[in-house]
Every structure is written in structure tokens, then in C-alpha cells.
Short mmCIF file of C-alpha atoms in Angstrom, two decimals:
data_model
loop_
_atom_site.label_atom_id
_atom_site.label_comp_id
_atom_site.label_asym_id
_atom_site.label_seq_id
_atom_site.Cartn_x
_atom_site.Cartn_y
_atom_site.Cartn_z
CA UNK A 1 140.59 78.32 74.94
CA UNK A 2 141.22 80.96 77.33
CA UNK A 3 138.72 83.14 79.27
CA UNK A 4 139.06 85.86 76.80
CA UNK A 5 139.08 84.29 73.94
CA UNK A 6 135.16 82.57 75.00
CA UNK A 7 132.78 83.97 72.44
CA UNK A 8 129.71 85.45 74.45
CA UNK A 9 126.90 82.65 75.19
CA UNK A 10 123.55 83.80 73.35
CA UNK A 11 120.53 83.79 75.95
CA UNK A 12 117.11 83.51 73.92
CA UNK A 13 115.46 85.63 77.17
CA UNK A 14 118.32 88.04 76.96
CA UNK A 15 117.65 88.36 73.34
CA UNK A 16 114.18 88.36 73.23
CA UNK A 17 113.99 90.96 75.88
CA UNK A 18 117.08 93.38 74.10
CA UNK A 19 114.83 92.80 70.87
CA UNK A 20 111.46 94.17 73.24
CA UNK A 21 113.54 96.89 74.74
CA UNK A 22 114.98 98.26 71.44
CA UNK A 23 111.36 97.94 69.41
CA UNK A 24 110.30 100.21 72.63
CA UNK A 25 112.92 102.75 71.56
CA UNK A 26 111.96 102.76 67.91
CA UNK A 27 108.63 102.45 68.13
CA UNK A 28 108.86 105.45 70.37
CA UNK A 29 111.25 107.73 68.47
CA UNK A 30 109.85 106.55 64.95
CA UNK A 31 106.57 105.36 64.76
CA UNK A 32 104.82 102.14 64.41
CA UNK A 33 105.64 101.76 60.85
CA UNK A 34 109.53 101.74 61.12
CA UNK A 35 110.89 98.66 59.76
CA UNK A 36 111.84 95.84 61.28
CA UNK A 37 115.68 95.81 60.32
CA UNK A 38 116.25 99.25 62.14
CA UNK A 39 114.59 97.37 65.28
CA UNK A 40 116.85 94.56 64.92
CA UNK A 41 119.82 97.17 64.38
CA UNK A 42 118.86 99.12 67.60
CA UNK A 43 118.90 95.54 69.39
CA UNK A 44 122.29 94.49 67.60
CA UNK A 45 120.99 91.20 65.68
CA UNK A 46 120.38 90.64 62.49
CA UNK A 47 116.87 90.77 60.78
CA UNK A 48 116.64 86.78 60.57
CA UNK A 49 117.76 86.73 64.17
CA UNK A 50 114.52 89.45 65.78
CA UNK A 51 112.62 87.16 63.19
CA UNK A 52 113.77 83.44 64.79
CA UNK A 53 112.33 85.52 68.22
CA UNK A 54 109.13 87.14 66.34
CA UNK A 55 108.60 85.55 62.72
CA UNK A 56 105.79 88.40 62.14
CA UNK A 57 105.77 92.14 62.75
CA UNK A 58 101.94 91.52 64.90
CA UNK A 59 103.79 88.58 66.57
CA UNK A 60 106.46 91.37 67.43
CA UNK A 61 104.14 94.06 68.45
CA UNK A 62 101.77 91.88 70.70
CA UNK A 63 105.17 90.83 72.77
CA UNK A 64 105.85 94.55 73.40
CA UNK A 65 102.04 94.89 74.44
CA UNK A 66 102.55 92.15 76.57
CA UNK A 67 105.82 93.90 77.80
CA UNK A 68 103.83 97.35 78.56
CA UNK A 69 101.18 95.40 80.50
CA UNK A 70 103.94 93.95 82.81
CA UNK A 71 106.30 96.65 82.94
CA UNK A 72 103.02 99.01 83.32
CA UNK A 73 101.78 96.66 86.63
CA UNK A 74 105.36 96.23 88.09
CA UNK A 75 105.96 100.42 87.77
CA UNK A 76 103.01 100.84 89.88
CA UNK A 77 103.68 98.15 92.37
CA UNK A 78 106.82 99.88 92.74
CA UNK A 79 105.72 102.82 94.21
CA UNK A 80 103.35 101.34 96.46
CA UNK A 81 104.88 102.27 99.90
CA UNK A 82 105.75 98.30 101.38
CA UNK A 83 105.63 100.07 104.95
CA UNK A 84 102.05 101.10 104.22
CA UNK A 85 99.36 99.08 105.87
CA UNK A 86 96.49 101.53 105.28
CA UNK A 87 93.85 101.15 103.35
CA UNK A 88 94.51 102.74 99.74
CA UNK A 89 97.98 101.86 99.76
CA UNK A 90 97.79 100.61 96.37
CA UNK A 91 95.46 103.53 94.99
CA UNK A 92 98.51 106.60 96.18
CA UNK A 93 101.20 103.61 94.59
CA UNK A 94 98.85 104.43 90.88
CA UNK A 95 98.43 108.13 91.91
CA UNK A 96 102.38 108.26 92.42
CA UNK A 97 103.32 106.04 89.54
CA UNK A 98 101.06 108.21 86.83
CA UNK A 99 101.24 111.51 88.21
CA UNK A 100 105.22 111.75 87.87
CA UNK A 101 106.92 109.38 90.28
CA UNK A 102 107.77 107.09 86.86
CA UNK A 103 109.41 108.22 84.12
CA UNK A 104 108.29 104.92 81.99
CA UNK A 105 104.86 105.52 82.73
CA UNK A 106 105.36 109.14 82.04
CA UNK A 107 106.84 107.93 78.52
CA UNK A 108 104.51 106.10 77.97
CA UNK A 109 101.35 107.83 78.55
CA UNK A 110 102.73 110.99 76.73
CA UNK A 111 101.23 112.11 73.62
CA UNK A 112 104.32 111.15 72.07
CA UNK A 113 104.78 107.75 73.86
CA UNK A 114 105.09 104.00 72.80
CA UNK A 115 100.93 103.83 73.46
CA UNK A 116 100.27 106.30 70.65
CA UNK A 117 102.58 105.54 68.02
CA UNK A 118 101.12 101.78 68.27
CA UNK A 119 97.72 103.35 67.63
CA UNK A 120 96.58 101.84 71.19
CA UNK A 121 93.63 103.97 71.53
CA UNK A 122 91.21 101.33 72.95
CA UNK A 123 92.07 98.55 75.64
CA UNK A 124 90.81 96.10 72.43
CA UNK A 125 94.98 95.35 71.75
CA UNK A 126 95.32 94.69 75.54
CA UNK A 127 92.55 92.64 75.53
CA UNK A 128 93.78 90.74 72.94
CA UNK A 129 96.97 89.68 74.49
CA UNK A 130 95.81 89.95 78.34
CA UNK A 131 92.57 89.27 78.83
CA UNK A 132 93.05 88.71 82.49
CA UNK A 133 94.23 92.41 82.82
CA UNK A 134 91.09 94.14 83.55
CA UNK A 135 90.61 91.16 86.39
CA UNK A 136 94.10 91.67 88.25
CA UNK A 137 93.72 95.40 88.10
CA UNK A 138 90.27 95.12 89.77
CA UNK A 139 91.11 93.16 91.87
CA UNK A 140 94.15 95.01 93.32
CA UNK A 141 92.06 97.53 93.65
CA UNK A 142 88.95 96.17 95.55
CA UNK A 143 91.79 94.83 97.62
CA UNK A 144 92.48 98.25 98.31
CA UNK A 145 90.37 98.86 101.40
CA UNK A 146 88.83 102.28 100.11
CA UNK A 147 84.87 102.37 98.49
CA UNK A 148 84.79 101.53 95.40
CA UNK A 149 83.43 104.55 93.94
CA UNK A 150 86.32 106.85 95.51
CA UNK A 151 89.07 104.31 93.86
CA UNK A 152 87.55 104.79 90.69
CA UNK A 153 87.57 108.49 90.19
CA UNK A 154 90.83 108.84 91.85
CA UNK A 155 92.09 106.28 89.49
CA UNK A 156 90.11 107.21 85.88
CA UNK A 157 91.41 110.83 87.03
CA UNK A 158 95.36 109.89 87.34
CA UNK A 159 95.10 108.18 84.39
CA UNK A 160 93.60 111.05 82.54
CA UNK A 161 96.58 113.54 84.33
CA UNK A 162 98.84 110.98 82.98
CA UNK A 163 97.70 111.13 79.89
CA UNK A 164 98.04 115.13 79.53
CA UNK A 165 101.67 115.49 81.30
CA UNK A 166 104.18 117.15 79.16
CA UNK A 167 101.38 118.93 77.29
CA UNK A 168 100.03 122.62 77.24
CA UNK A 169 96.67 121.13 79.19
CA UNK A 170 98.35 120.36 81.95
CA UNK A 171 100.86 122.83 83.55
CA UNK A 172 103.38 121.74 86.50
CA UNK A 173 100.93 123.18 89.14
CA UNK A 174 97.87 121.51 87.87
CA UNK A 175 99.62 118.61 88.15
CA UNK A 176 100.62 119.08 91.66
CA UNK A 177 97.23 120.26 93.03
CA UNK A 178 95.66 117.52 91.55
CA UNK A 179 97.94 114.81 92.60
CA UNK A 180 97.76 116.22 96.09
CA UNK A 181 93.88 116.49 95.75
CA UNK A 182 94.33 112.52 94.55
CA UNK A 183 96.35 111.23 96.97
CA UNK A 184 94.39 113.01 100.30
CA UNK A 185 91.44 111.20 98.74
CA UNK A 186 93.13 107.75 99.42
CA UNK A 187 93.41 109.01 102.77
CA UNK A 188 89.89 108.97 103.91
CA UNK A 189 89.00 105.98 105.87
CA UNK A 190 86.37 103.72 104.75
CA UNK A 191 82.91 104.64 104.67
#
């Protein structure tokens, strides 16, 4: 059979992560209670196909927790400067990552986002699917180089910016004072 004529090999991780990607999308644009067969549409399989990756709608929605808590980590990670050697390099990476520097973050931390239509209002479905989350966050953090206390109300604070970009609470130069205000915190040495 010629090269052309090859029907396209199926990859269960390629599948499984269109499936994830596309239940993002829906979930976003929709709601949590969209169906499953408009997922499975957005992903181009069929019903019985998301179902041979996720036979249950909470099967389904833990994966795409699971795929926020990874995606959420390797977005921060990302904007952690690699040429930074100071202490609170990983503290500005979160400041940068939630204040604006990533638009998936910014997604999903809007008001709108994949968090809120999935009702995620406590770290109880996190939990649930990570429970080793809380530990690797920590102990990035503690890693960090900067007192503790400092780390923690720059980060609660980012996260609470995060939470109120895109909305009338938070205008464009809140957000800049604040980050700036955030970020020279992770400045100060060490006490």
C-alpha cells in the first residue's frame, strides 16, 4: 500500500490527551454539564471511543483535574527565569505566571474559566486526585530561599490577583502595581 494510502495509526496518549484538551474547551465555553458526545465531537471520536479512554463522566473530569494540576505546575515552572540563581526565583516564576505572563493560567483562573464551570471551589477535587500537590508546591517553595512568611503572602496574594483578572475588581493598573509590589518583594534577601 502506498504512503498515502496508510490510514493514520491511532495513539491511545494522543487520544487521550485530544479527548483532555477538547473537554478543556467545552467545559470552558459550556459548562460542566455539557454532554459527553459534544466533548467527543470537539475531540473528533466517537462517544464509545472518549468512553473506551474515560468509561464515566467523574472518570473524565478527574483526568482533566489531573491535567490542570500538571499543566498548572509546568506554566509556572515556565516562567521561572533558568538564568536566575537568587533566592525567590521560583516565587517571581508564580508572580509572573498568575499575574499575566500565562494566558492558560489566566483562563483558567478567570471567573469564566475551566476552574469555575467544574464547580472547583475548594482544593477537596484536587485533593482527591493529587494528594501530593499541596507537598510539591511547599516544597518548591521552601526551596525558594526567601522566609517563609514573605512567600506566603506574595503567593496567597497572586493567586487572589489571578483570580480577579479580566474583572471590574481589578483594573490593568492594579494589576501592574501589585505585580510590581509582588515581585520587588521576592527581591529582598533573606532575613
Amino acid at each position: 500500500m502506498p504512503a498515502t494510502d496508510r490510514r493514520p495509526i491511532r495513539d491511545r496518549a494522543r487520544t487521550r490527551r485530544a479527548v483532555l484538551d477538547a473537554a478543556e474547551r467545552v467545559v470552558t465555553r459550556h459548562g460542566a454539564n455539557v454532554s459527553l458526545a459534544a466533548i467527543a465531537r470537539e475531540a473528533g471520536v466517537t462517544k464509545s471511543g472518549l468512553m473506551h479512554h474515560f468509561p464515566s463522566r467523574e472518570d473524565l473530569f478527574a483526568a482533566l483535574v489531573e491535567q490542570v494540576i500538571t499543566r498548572f505546575w509546568e506554566e509556572v515552572n515556565a516562567h521561572v527565569d533558568p538564568g536566575d540563581d537568587r533566592p525567590g526565583a521560583f516565587t517571581r516564576g508564580y508572580v509572573r505566571a498568575l499575574t499575566g505572563d500565562s494566558a492558560y493560567l489566566a483562563e483558567l483562573n478567570s471567573a469564566t474559566g475551566l476552574l469555575a464551570q467544574l464547580g472547583i471551589d475548594s482544593m477537596e477535587h484536587v485533593l482527591a486526585v493529587d494528594p501530593e500537590d499541596p507537598a510539591r508546591w511547599n516544597r518548591a517553595f521552601e526551596a525558594d530561599g526567601l522566609p517563609p512568611g514573605r512567600v506566603w503572602a506574595v503567593r496567597y496574594a497572586a493567586e487572589g490577583l489571578a483570580i480577579g483578572i479580566g474583572t471590574a475588581y481589578v483594573t490593568d493598573e492594579q494589576l501592574r502595581l501589585a505585580r510590581a509590589e509582588l515581585l520587588a518583594l521576592t527581591e529582598t534577601a533573606p532575613e
